[in-house]
Coordinates of C-alpha atoms and ligand atoms in Angstrom, one line a residue:
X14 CA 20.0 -9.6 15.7
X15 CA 21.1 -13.3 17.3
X16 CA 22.2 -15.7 14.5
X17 CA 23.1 -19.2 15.2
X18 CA 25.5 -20.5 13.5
X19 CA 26.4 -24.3 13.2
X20 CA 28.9 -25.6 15.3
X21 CA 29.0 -22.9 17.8
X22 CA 27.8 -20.3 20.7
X23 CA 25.3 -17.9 19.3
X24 CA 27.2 -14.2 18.3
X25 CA 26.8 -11.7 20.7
X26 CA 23.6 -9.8 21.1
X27 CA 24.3 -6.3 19.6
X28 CA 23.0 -3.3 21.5
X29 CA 19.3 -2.5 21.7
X30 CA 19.3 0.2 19.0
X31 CA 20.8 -2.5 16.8
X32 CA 17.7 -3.0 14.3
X33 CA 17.6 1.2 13.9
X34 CA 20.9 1.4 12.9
X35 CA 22.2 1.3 9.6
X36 CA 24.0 -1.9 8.4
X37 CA 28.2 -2.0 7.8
X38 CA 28.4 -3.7 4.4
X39 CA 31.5 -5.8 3.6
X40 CA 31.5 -6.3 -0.2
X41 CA 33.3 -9.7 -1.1
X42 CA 33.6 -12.8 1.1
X43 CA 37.5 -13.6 -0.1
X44 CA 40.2 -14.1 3.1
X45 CA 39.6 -10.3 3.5
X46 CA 35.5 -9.8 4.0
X47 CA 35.4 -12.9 5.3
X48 CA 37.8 -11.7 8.2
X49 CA 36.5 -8.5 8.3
X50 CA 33.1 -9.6 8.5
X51 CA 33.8 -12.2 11.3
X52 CA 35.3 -9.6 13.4
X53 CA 32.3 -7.2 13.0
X54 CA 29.6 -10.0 13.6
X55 CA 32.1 -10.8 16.9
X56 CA 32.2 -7.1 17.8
X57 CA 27.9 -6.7 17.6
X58 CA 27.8 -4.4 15.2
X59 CA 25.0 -5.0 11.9
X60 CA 26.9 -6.5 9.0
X61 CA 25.4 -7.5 5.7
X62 CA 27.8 -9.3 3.4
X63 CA 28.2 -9.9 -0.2
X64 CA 29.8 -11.5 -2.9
X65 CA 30.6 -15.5 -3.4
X66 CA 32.3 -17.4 -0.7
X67 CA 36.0 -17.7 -1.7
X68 CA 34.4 -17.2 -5.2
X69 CA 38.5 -16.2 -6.3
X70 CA 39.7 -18.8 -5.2
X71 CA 36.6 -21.1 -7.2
X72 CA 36.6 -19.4 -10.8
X73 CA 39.9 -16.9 -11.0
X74 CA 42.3 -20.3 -10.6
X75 CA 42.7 -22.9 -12.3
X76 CA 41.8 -26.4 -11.5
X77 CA 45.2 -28.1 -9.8
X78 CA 47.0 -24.8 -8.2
X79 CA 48.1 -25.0 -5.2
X80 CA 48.8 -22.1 -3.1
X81 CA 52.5 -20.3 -3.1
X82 CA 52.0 -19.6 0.7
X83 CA 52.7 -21.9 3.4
X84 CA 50.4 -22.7 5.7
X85 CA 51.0 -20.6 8.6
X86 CA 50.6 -17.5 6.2
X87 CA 47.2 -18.4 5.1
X88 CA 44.6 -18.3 8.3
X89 CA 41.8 -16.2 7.9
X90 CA 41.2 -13.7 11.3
X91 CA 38.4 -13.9 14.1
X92 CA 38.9 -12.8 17.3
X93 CA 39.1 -16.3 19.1
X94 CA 40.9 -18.5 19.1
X95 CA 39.7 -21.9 16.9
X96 CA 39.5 -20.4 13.2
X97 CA 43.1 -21.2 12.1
X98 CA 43.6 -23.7 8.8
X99 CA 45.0 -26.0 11.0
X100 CA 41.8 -26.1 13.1
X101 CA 39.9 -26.7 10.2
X102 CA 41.7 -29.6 8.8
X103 CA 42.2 -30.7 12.7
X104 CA 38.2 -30.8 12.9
X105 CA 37.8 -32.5 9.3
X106 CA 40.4 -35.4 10.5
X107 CA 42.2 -34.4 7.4
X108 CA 46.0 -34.7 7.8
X109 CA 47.8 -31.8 9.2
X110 CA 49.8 -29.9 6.8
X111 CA 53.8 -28.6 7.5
X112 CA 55.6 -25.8 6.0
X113 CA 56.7 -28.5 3.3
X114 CA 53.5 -29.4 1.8
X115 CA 51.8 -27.2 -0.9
X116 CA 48.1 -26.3 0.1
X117 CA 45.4 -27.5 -2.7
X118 CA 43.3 -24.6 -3.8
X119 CA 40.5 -26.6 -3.4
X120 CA 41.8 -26.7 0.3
X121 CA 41.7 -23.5 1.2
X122 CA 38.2 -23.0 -0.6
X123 CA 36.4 -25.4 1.8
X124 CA 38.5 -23.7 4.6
X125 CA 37.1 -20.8 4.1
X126 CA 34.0 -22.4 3.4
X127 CA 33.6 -23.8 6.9
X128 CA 34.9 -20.4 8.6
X129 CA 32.1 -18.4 6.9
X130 CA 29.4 -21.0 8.1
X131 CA 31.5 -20.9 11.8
X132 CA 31.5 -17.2 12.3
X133 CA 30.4 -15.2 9.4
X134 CA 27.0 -16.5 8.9
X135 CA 24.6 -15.2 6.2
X136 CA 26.8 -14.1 3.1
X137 CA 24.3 -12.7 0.2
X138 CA 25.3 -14.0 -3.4
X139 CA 24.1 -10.6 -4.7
X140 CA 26.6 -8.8 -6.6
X141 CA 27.1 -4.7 -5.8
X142 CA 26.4 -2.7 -8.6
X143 CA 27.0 1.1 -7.0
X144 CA 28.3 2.5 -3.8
X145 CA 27.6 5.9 -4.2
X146 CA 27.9 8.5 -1.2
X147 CA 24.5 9.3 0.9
X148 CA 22.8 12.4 0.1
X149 CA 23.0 13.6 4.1
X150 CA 27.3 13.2 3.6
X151 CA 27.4 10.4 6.1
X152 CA 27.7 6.9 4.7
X153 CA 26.9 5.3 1.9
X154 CA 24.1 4.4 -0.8
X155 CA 24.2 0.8 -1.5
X156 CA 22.8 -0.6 -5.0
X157 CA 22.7 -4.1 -5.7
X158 CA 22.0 -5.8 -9.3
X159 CA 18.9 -6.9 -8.4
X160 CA 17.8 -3.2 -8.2
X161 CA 17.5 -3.4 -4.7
X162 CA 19.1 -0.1 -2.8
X163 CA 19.5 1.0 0.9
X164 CA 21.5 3.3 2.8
X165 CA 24.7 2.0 4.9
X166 CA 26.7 3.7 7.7
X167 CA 29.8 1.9 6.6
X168 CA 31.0 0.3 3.4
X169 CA 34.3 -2.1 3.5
X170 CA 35.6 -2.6 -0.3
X171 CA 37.4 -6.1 -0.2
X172 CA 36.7 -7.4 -3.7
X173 CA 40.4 -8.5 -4.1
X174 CA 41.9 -8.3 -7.7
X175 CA 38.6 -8.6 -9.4
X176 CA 37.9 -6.4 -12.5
X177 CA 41.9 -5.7 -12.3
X178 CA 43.3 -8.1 -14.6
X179 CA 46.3 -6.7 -16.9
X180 CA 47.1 -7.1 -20.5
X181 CA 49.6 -5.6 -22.3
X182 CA 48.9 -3.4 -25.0
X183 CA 50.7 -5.4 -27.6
X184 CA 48.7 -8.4 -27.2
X185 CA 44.9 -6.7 -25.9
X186 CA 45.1 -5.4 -29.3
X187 CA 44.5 -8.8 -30.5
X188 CA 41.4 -9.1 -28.8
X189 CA 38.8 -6.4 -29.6
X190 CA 36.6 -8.3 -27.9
X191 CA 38.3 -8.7 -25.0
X192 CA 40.5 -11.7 -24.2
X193 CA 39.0 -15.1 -23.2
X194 CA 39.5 -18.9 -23.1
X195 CA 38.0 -19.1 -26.8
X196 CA 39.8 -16.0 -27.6
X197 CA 43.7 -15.7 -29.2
X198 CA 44.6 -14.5 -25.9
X199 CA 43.1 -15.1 -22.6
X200 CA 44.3 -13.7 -18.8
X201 CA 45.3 -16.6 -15.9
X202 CA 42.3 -15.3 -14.0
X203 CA 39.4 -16.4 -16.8
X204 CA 41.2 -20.5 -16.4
X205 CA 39.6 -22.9 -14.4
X206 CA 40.2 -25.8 -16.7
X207 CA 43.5 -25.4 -18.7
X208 CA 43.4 -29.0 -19.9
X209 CA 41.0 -27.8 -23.0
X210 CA 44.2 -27.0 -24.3
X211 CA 45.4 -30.2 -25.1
X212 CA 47.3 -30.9 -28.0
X213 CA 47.3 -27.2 -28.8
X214 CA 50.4 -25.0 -28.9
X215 CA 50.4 -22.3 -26.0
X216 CA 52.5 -19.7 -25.1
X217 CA 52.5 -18.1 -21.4
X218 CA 53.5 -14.9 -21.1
X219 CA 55.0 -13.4 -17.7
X220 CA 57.6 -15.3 -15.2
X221 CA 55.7 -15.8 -12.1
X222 CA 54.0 -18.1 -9.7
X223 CA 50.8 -17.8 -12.3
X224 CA 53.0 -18.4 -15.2
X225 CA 55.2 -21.1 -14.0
X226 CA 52.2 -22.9 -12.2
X227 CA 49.9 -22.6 -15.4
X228 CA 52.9 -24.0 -17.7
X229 CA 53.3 -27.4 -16.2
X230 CA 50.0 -27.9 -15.5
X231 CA 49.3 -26.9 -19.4
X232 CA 52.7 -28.7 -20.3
X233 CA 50.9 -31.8 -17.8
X234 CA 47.7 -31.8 -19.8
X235 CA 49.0 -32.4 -23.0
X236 CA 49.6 -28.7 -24.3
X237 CA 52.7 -28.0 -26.6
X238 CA 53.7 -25.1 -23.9
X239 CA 56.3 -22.4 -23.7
X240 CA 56.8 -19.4 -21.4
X241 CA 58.2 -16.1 -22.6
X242 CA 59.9 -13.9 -19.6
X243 CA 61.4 -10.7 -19.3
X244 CA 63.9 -11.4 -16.7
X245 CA 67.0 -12.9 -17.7
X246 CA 66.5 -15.5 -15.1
X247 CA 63.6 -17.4 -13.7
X248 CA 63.1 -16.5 -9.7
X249 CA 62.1 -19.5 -7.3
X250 CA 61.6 -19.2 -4.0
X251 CA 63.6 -21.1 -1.0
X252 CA 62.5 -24.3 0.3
X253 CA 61.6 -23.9 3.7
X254 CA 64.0 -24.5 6.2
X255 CA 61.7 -24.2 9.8
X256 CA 64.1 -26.2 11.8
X257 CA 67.2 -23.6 11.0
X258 CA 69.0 -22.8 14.0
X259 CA 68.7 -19.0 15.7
X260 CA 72.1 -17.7 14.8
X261 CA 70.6 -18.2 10.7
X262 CA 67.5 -16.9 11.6
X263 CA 68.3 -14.0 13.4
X264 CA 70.4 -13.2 10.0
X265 CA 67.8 -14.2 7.9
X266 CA 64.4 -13.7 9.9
X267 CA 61.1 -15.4 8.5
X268 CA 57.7 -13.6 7.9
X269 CA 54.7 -15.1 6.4
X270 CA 56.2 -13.4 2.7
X271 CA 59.3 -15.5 3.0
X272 CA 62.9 -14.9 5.0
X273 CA 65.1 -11.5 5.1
X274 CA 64.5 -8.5 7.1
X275 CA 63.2 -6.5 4.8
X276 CA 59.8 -8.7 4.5
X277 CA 60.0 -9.4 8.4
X278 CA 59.6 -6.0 9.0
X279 CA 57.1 -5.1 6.4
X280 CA 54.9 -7.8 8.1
X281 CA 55.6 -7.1 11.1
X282 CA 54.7 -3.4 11.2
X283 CA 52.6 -2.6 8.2
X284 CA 51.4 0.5 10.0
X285 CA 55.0 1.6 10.2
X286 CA 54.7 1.1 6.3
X287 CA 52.0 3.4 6.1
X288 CA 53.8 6.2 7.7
X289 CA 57.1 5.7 5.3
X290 CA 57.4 8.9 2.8
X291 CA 55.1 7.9 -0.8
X292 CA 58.4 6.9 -2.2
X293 CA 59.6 4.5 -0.2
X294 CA 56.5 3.1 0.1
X295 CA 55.9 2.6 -3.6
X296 CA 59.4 1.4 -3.5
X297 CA 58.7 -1.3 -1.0
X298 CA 55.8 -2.0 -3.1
X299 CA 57.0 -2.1 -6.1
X300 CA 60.3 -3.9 -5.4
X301 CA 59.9 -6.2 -1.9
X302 CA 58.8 -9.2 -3.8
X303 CA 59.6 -10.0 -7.2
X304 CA 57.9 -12.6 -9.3
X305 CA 59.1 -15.9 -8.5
X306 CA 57.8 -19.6 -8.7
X307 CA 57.0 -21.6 -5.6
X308 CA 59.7 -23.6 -4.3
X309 CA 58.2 -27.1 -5.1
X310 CA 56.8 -26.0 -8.8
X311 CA 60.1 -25.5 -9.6
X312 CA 60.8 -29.6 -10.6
X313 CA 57.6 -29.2 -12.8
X314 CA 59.1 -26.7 -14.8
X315 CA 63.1 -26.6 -14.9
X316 CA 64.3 -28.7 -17.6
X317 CA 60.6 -29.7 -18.5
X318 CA 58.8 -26.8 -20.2
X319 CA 60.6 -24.7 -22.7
X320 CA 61.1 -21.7 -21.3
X321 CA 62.5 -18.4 -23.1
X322 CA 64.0 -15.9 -20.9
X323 CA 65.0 -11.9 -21.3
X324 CA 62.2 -11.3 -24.2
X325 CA 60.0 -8.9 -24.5
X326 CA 56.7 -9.2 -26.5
X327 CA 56.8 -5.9 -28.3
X328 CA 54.5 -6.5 -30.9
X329 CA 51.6 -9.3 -32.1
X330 CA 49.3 -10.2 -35.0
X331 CA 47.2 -12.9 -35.8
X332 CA 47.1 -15.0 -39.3
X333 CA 44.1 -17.1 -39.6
X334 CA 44.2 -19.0 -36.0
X335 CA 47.6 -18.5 -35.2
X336 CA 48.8 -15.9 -33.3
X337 CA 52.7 -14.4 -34.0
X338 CA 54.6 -12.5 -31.1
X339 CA 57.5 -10.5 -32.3
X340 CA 59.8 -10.8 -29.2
X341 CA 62.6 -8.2 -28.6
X342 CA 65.7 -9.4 -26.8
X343 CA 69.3 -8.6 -25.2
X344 CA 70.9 -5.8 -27.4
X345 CA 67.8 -5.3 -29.7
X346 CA 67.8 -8.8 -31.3
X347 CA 64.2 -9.5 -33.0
X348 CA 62.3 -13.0 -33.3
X349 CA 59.2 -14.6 -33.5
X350 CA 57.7 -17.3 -32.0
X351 CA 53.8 -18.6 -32.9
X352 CA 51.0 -20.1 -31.2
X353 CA 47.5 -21.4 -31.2
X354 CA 46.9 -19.2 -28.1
X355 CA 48.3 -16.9 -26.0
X356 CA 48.2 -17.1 -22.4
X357 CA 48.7 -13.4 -20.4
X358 CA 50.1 -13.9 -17.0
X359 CA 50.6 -10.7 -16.9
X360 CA 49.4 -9.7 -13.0
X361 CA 47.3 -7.1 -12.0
X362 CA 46.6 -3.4 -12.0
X363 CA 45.6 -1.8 -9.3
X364 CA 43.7 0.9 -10.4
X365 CA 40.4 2.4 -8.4
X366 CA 39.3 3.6 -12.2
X367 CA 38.7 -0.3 -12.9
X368 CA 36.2 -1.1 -9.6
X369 CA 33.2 -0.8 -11.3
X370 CA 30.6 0.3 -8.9
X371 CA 32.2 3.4 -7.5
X372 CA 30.3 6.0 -8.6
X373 CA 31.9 8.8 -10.8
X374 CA 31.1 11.0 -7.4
X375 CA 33.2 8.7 -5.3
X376 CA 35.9 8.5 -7.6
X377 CA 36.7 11.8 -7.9
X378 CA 36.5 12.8 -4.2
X379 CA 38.9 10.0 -3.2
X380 CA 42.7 11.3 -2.7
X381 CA 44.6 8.5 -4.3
X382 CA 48.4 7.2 -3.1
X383 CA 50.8 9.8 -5.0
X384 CA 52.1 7.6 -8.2
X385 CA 49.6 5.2 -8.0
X386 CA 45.8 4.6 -8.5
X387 CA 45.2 3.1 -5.0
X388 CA 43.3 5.2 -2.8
X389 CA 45.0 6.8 0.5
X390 CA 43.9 5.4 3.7
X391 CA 43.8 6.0 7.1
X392 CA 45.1 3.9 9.8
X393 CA 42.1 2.3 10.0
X394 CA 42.0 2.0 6.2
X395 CA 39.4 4.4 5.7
X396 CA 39.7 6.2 2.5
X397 CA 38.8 10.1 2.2
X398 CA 35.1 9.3 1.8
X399 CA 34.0 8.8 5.2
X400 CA 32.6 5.7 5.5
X401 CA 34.2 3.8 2.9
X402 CA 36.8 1.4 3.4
X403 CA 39.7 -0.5 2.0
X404 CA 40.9 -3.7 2.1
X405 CA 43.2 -6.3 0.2
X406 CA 45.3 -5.4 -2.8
X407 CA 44.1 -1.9 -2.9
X408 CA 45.8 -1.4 0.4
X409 CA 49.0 -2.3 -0.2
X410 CA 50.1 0.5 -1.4
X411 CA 49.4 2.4 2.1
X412 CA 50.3 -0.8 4.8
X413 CA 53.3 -2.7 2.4
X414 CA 53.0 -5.8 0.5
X415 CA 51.7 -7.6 3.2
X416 CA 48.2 -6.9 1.9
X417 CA 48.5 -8.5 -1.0
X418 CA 48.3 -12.1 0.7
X419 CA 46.0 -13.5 3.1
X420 CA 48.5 -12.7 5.7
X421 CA 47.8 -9.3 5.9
X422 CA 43.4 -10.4 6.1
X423 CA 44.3 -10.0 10.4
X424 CA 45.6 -6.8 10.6
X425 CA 43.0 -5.3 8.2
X426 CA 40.2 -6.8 10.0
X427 CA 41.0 -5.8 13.1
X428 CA 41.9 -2.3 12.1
X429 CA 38.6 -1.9 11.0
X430 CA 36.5 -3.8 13.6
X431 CA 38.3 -1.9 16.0
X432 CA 37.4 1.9 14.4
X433 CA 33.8 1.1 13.3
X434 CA 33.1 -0.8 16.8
X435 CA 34.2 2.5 18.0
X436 CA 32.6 5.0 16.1
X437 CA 28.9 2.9 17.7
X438 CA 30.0 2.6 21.0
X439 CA 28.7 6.0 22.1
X440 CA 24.9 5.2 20.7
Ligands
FAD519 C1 46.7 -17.4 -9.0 C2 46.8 -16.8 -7.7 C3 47.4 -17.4 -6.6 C4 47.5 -16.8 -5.4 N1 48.1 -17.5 -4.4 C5 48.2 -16.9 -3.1 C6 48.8 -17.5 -2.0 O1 49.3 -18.7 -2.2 N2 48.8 -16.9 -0.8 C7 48.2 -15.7 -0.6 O2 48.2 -15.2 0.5 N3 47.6 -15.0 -1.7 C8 47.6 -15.6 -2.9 N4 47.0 -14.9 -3.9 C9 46.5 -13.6 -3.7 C10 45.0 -13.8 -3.3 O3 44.2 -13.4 -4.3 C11 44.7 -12.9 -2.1 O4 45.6 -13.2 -1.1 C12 43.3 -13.2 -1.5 O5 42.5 -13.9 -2.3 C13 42.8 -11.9 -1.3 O6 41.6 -12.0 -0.7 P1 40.4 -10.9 -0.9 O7 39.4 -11.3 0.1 O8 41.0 -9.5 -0.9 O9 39.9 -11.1 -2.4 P2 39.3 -12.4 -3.2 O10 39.7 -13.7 -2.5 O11 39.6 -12.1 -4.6 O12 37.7 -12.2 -2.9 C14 37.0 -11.2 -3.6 C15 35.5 -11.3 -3.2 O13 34.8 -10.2 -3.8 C16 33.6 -10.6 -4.3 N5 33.2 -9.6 -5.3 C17 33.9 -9.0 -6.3 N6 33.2 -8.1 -6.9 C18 32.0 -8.0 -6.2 C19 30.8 -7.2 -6.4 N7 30.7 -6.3 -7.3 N8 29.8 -7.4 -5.5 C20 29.9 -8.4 -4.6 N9 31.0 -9.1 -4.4 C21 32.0 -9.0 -5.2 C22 33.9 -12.0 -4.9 O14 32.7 -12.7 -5.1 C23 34.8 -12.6 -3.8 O15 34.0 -13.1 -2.8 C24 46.9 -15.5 -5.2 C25 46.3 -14.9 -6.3 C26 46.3 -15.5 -7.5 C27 45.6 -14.7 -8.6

């Protein structure tokens, strides 16, 4: 199969037994699938790829983020050179952007945008409803929601944090229903538009970039807001400092996660992660990066939106359309605060039980990552279903923290080019 795609040379002709082969399926077109997808499309192999372009970054945030990362942390992977942010914004004649100026969501979406159309080509809306594994043991069975189903030699899970959305207890037991923007309690990732807020009395729950970024732009719109945190203190991450000379930055090295050696090295060798003892692996995961607000949100919220610091929600109810949280704090002390609504930035699980088109069969022949509910990988993130693949989030419990940021999109993709381009050659 010879695509042409705009703006470029035609991808490279795959072998001649191309069209009898089964496809590699990349589900999701985030940083990861689209990465992953350019560098099979660049290798020759058959992809076919699904999900919404960047669809995240479109309906899981709202309207007005701006990304934590800095720019050089945020370039999606092909294997040449001319897909990095700064080539995008370079070929738009849209000013270039330093370690000192926040990235607009909207940004990176038509970013990633232009790589898919550059060296992803085709990208089919069609969500997957199953991945169930193929009767003859090798691959996978493919069904979409349209009905349609075919068999694929390879199948490349990168569907990001989707379907893993946490609440806690105490307040998803105010929602039946489920949570949602019309409900008492709604999760960061169902906002686009927090401003329908206005006037209304909100408070955010969690003390993170989602939290923090979500109160002032709720705080900005008009919202009576006010963020409840665990921590006794709110965490905010360094301005950047690229001109510092060597002797600082041999002491405090950078990484695309942020300065210290501890990051630098989990960036710079997430395959050295993956063969750290379970523990100290978790550990790392667990511990490496604790929430914190960007560097320049932190003028938007300090001093500006009321924020209430070492509570603990431990218990909620609802009278009429208000909603009370009965907060816990230092030494057992008990109060209440009230709201109209109640925002949960309460991160994600990562939990394979909560994917929902693995098949009951997949699920229980995949070994997961002792203490957690991510699967084990390979080095070439393969899980223990042959065939079936890993990427993002889920992986960071194997390969470090790393994997929970576009950073980490390179080292998956190529990973993962490298062993399916591989496992063809020999046809
Ligand atoms: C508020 C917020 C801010 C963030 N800021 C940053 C940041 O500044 N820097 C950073 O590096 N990371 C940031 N992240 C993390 C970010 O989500 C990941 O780095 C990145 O989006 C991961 O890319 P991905 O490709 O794994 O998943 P996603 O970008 O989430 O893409 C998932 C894809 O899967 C598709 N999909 C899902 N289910 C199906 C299905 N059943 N069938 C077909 N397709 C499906 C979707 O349509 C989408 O295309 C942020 C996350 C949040 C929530």
């Amino acid at each position: 199969m010879t695509q042409s795609l705009p703006g470029r040379r035609p991808l490279r002709e795959g072998p001649s037994t191309e069209d009898r082969r089964l496809p590699d399926v990349v589900i999701g077109a985030g940083p990861y699938g689209l990465s992953i997808a350019a560098h099979l499309r660049a290798a020759g192999l058959a992809v076919r790829v699904f999900g919404e372009v960047m669809g995240s970054w479109r309906h899981a945030m709202a309207t007005g983020m701006f990304l934590k990362s800095t720019p050089n942390a945020v370039d999606l992977s092909v294997p040449e050179p001319g897909g990095r942010l700064a080539d995008f914004l370079r070929v738009h004649g849209e000013p270039r952007l330093t370690e000192l100026t926040p990235i607009p969501c909207d940004v990176f979406v038509r970013y990633g945008q232009w790589f898919q159309k550059r060296y992803v080509g085709e990208v089919e809306p069609a969500r997957v409803a199953a991945v169930e594994r193929a009767e003859s043991g090798a691959g996978c069975t493919v069904r979409l929601d349209d009905g349609q189903e075919f068999a694929a030699r390879a199948v490349v899970v990168a569907t990001g944090l989707n379907g893993l959305a946490h609440i806690p207890e105490e307040l998803r037991r105010l929602v039946p229903d489920g949570p949602g923007v019309h409900a008492p309690v709604s999760h960061t990732s169902q906002h686009v538009d927090l401003s329908r807020y206005a006037g209304r009395c909100v408070a955010v729950v969690g003390g993170g970039q989602s939290a923090l970024e979500s109160a002032s732009l709720l705080h900005e719109a008009g919202a009576r807001t006010q963020v409840l945190v665990r921590e006794a203190d709110l965490l905010w991450g360094a301005t950047p400092e690229p001109a510092r000379a060597w002797p600082y930055r041999l002491v405090r090295p950078t990484s695309p996660l942020g300065a210290g050696w501890i990051l630098a090295g989990v960036c710079g060798a997430p395959g050295g992660v993956r063969r750290l003892p379970p523990a100290a692996r978790l550990l790392l995961f667990r511990r490496a990066l604790r929430p914190s607000g960007g560097w320049w949100l932190r003028d938007r919220v300090e001093g500006v939106v009321p924020v209430r610091t070492s509570c603990r929600v431990v218990g909620a109810e609802t009278a009429g359309s208000i909603v009370r949280l009965d907060l816990a704090g230092p030494g057992g002390a008990r109060e209440s605060v009230t709201a109209d609504h109640v925002l949960a930035a309460t991160g994600y699980r990562l939990d394979l039980g909560a994917v929902p088109f693995l098949s009951p069969d997949v699920r229980g022949a995949l070994r997961l990552v002792r203490g957690s509910k991510a699967p084990h990988l390979s080095a070439s993130f393969e899980s223990t279903v042959p065939g079936l693949y890993f990427a993002g989030s889920l992986s960071a419990p194997m390969f470090g923290p790393m994997m929970r940021f576009v950073a980490g999109a390179e080292f998956a993709a190529t990973r993962i080019a490298h062993h399916l381009a591989r496992r063809t050659a020999p046809r």
